[in-house]
Amino acid sequence: MNYPNVFLHGGDYNPDQWLDYPEVLLEDIRLMKLAGINAVSLGIFAWARLEPEEGRYDFEWMDEIVERLTENGIGIVLATPSAARPAWLAQRYPEVLRCNERFERMHYGERHNHCLTSPVYREKVRQIDTALARRYAGHKDILMWHIGNEFGGDCRCPLCAEAFREWLRNKYGTLEELNRRWWTGFWSQRYTDWSQIEPPSPMGEVSNPSMWLDWRRFETCQCASFVRMEREAVQAVNADIPVTINLMERFRDYDYFTLAKEIDVVSWDSYPTWGSGDDMALAANVAMQHDLMRSFKRKPFLLMESTPSLVNWKPHNKLKRPGMHLLSSLQAVAHGSQSVMMFQWRKGRGGSEAFHGAVVSHDGRSDTRVFRDVAEVGQVLAGLQPVLDARNQAGVCILFDYENLWALERVQAAQLGNMRYIDTVLLFYRSLWEQGIAVDFADMSEETSLEGYKVVIAPMLFMFRGGIEEKMRRFTEKGGVLVTTFFSGIVDADHLTYLGDAPHGLTDVLGLRAEEIDALYPEEFNTLAFEDGRNLPLEELCELPRDVTAEVMGVYGSDFYAGMPALTRNRFGRGTAWYLAGKPDPYGMKIVMDIILAEVKLPKADAEIDHQEGIVATARGEYIFLQNYSGEAQKVNLGRPMFDLIGQRRIEDGWMLPANGIMILKEER
Ligand code: GAL
Ligand code: ZN
């Protein structure tokens, strides 16, 4: 496989905007070399230029670009152009246009908004992908295929509605079975003919959570089969070129664990708003996304897009502060990225993204702050070759599951809305990340194994599926430390509640049963009170456990449930099962995790390094990435002399790390 054997540094290259400016295209190459660019993602939205009219392909301009790039040692991540279709295609075949939530057919325009079911769309994409592959897949500098762009969203056209019904028919066999598992005895929802079922919509049925779950699974399935179709088209020509799709942060539309099976390499697009007040909180969230991306395939991933300076689609678009481009780029590398890619290489003169950050601005200069920042990343990456083969190793696994996310999205229970599932996962994640403890993620699918981890954390697993309760039981029995929370083990994979005590199948493992859950108003809080007098605020949700045989480690501080257990520990088999009934804030969560982890030996990236809050250490193999998100210069004491790969120097012990500073440290032997 042509999988990169260096860190890739580059970004989206859209020369199809510049075909009337040959001098600009020539200048691009000179500037790319100056910026240390060794790879570009080419042609992501180039369909209209590649196939100006139906069936007539024009590859000559791309030939020239490909030639020029490869002559200059710049590798190519070649895109299929399926993420935006040409106007002629939409005009001629309106079925390729998506129907929205209200079943209205959209008009031509924008991107990422075609119907993934439409046989015409699939065929047209297959044809252009095949033509592209025939033209370029023999080229040694095509590193990878970039299929489409940021797949997302739903279509509710008649074709999709019919495909949904077909999918349901395959799944359930009979309407009787569907009625049973969708609990349609409620509100007279019984279906007596398949044709009565429509996609969920505010125009029709929107509150049946079982239906919603199936709709999300179906949409995942449509996207997966679309990606597979594209993958097969390009790999039919050359099976050795790996395929990626670029994923997104906090995405909810499709199950990424499932989509990842369709591709060879995971990549993603990261656009945090650095510098807007709390970079530490932001860095925790980004770190979690990186680890999640690495976990989808348990393999290194690519940072496919990031901005070298600002974006142009938030209400306030802040510039990256000095140092932040290097820091955020290397944060990705710390968590397992094999690349730092950006959107985009050069700002266009027009269109909606003319003012989005890019390596080269409208002035065409190479002596700008942004250009220098980018060139610096290029230089640093070139010196990190030994890190490329280093792998992230984790002793903790956090269960994060898209089906559970969807289940929580639509449940009408203690809190309406999504019940802040991802934020709860982040709360746990952050308490570990801040201490330099590495984390993997896994979902609840059948193939998930908890073997090899010392700690498994299962925040807010409202749904149990794939036999996860059995896996958690065995994991604990065999000596693991299991951490569960409020609102766990309540519904099955159909979104039907279990009959019996919650958390389903784990009450003996935990030594309690969860009976009721209370919601707090945003300004309200309870507390988690410890015997030694410490008191931590609890927010949002408080669950009330009964028949507690587990050891009580902390109790509620107020309300009618004051004195009831809020944190418990149960010895089970050779292991320990913890249960946290309420939701602490980030500070409190750190204390809770300290208590939980006191008995476990987990490697910490910063075990010997003495530093203040706002500094975080992340280990990738033997390399320790020491990152400063505090916004101020900070003194760090390494505890022993180490070698810094960025500065290429030996560091004796005490060192000032500037604001947004980063070091990549290696033990000196
Ligand atoms: C991404 C997208 C790019 C560009 C970028 C701007 O989501 O894939 O094409 O629009 O955002 O931030
Ligand atoms: Zn459709």
Tab-separated table of N, CA and C and ligand atoms in Angstrom, residues 12 44-45 111-112 149-150 246 248 269 271 305 307 311-313 343 353 356, ligand 1:
chain	number	residue	atom	x	y	z
A	12	ASP	N	-6.113	20.872	1.414
A	12	ASP	CA	-7.018	20.883	0.267
A	12	ASP	C	-6.443	21.796	-0.802
A	44	ILE	N	-11.362	17.892	-4.599
A	44	ILE	CA	-12.496	17.460	-3.758
A	44	ILE	C	-13.849	17.891	-4.342
A	45	PHE	N	-13.893	19.090	-4.913
A	45	PHE	CA	-15.181	19.536	-5.483
A	45	PHE	C	-15.050	19.835	-6.976
A	111	ARG	N	-23.652	22.042	-1.407
A	111	ARG	CA	-22.907	20.783	-1.578
A	111	ARG	C	-23.340	19.812	-0.480
A	112	HIS	N	-22.806	18.618	-0.492
A	112	HIS	CA	-23.112	17.619	0.544
A	112	HIS	C	-24.608	17.393	0.679
A	149	ASN	N	-16.734	14.077	0.531
A	149	ASN	CA	-16.271	15.005	1.559
A	149	ASN	C	-17.311	15.084	2.665
A	150	GLU	N	-16.880	14.884	3.876
A	150	GLU	CA	-17.750	15.072	5.048
A	150	GLU	C	-19.179	14.577	4.821
A	246	ASN	N	-13.322	11.775	5.154
A	246	ASN	CA	-13.014	12.709	6.250
A	246	ASN	C	-14.219	12.870	7.171
A	248	MET	N	-16.109	13.993	11.019
A	248	MET	CA	-16.285	15.267	11.732
A	248	MET	C	-16.428	15.070	13.231
A	269	ASP	N	-11.651	16.201	10.244
A	269	ASP	CA	-11.499	17.644	10.077
A	269	ASP	C	-11.744	18.330	11.421
A	271	TYR	N	-11.796	21.790	13.720
A	271	TYR	CA	-11.866	23.260	13.683
A	271	TYR	C	-12.242	23.877	15.023
A	305	GLU	N	-8.188	17.966	7.730
A	305	GLU	CA	-8.391	19.409	7.604
A	305	GLU	C	-8.216	20.061	8.965
A	307	THR	N	-7.516	24.580	10.241
A	307	THR	CA	-7.233	25.870	9.623
A	307	THR	C	-5.889	26.400	10.118
A	311	VAL	N	-11.446	30.315	10.870
A	311	VAL	CA	-12.488	29.822	9.973
A	311	VAL	C	-13.350	31.026	9.606
A	312	ASN	N	-14.383	30.831	8.820
A	312	ASN	CA	-15.243	31.977	8.477
A	312	ASN	C	-16.709	31.622	8.628
A	313	TRP	N	-16.981	30.614	9.479
A	313	TRP	CA	-18.383	30.177	9.584
A	313	TRP	C	-18.879	30.163	11.020
A	343	PHE	N	-7.257	23.169	5.526
A	343	PHE	CA	-8.142	23.750	4.527
A	343	PHE	C	-7.846	25.232	4.526
A	353	GLU	N	-15.917	30.931	0.705
A	353	GLU	CA	-14.810	30.680	1.624
A	353	GLU	C	-13.572	31.527	1.316
A	356	HIS	N	-11.864	32.451	4.496
A	356	HIS	CA	-11.466	31.391	5.432
A	356	HIS	C	-9.938	31.338	5.435
B	1	GAL	C1	-14.930	21.663	6.126
B	1	GAL	C2	-15.094	21.296	4.658
B	1	GAL	C3	-14.176	22.123	3.789
B	1	GAL	C4	-14.276	23.579	4.159
B	1	GAL	C5	-13.965	23.731	5.617
B	1	GAL	C6	-13.992	25.166	6.108
B	1	GAL	O1	-16.003	21.245	6.884
B	1	GAL	O2	-14.805	19.947	4.464
B	1	GAL	O3	-14.506	21.922	2.438
B	1	GAL	O4	-15.552	24.037	3.885
B	1	GAL	O5	-14.912	23.031	6.360
B	1	GAL	O6	-13.763	25.246	7.493
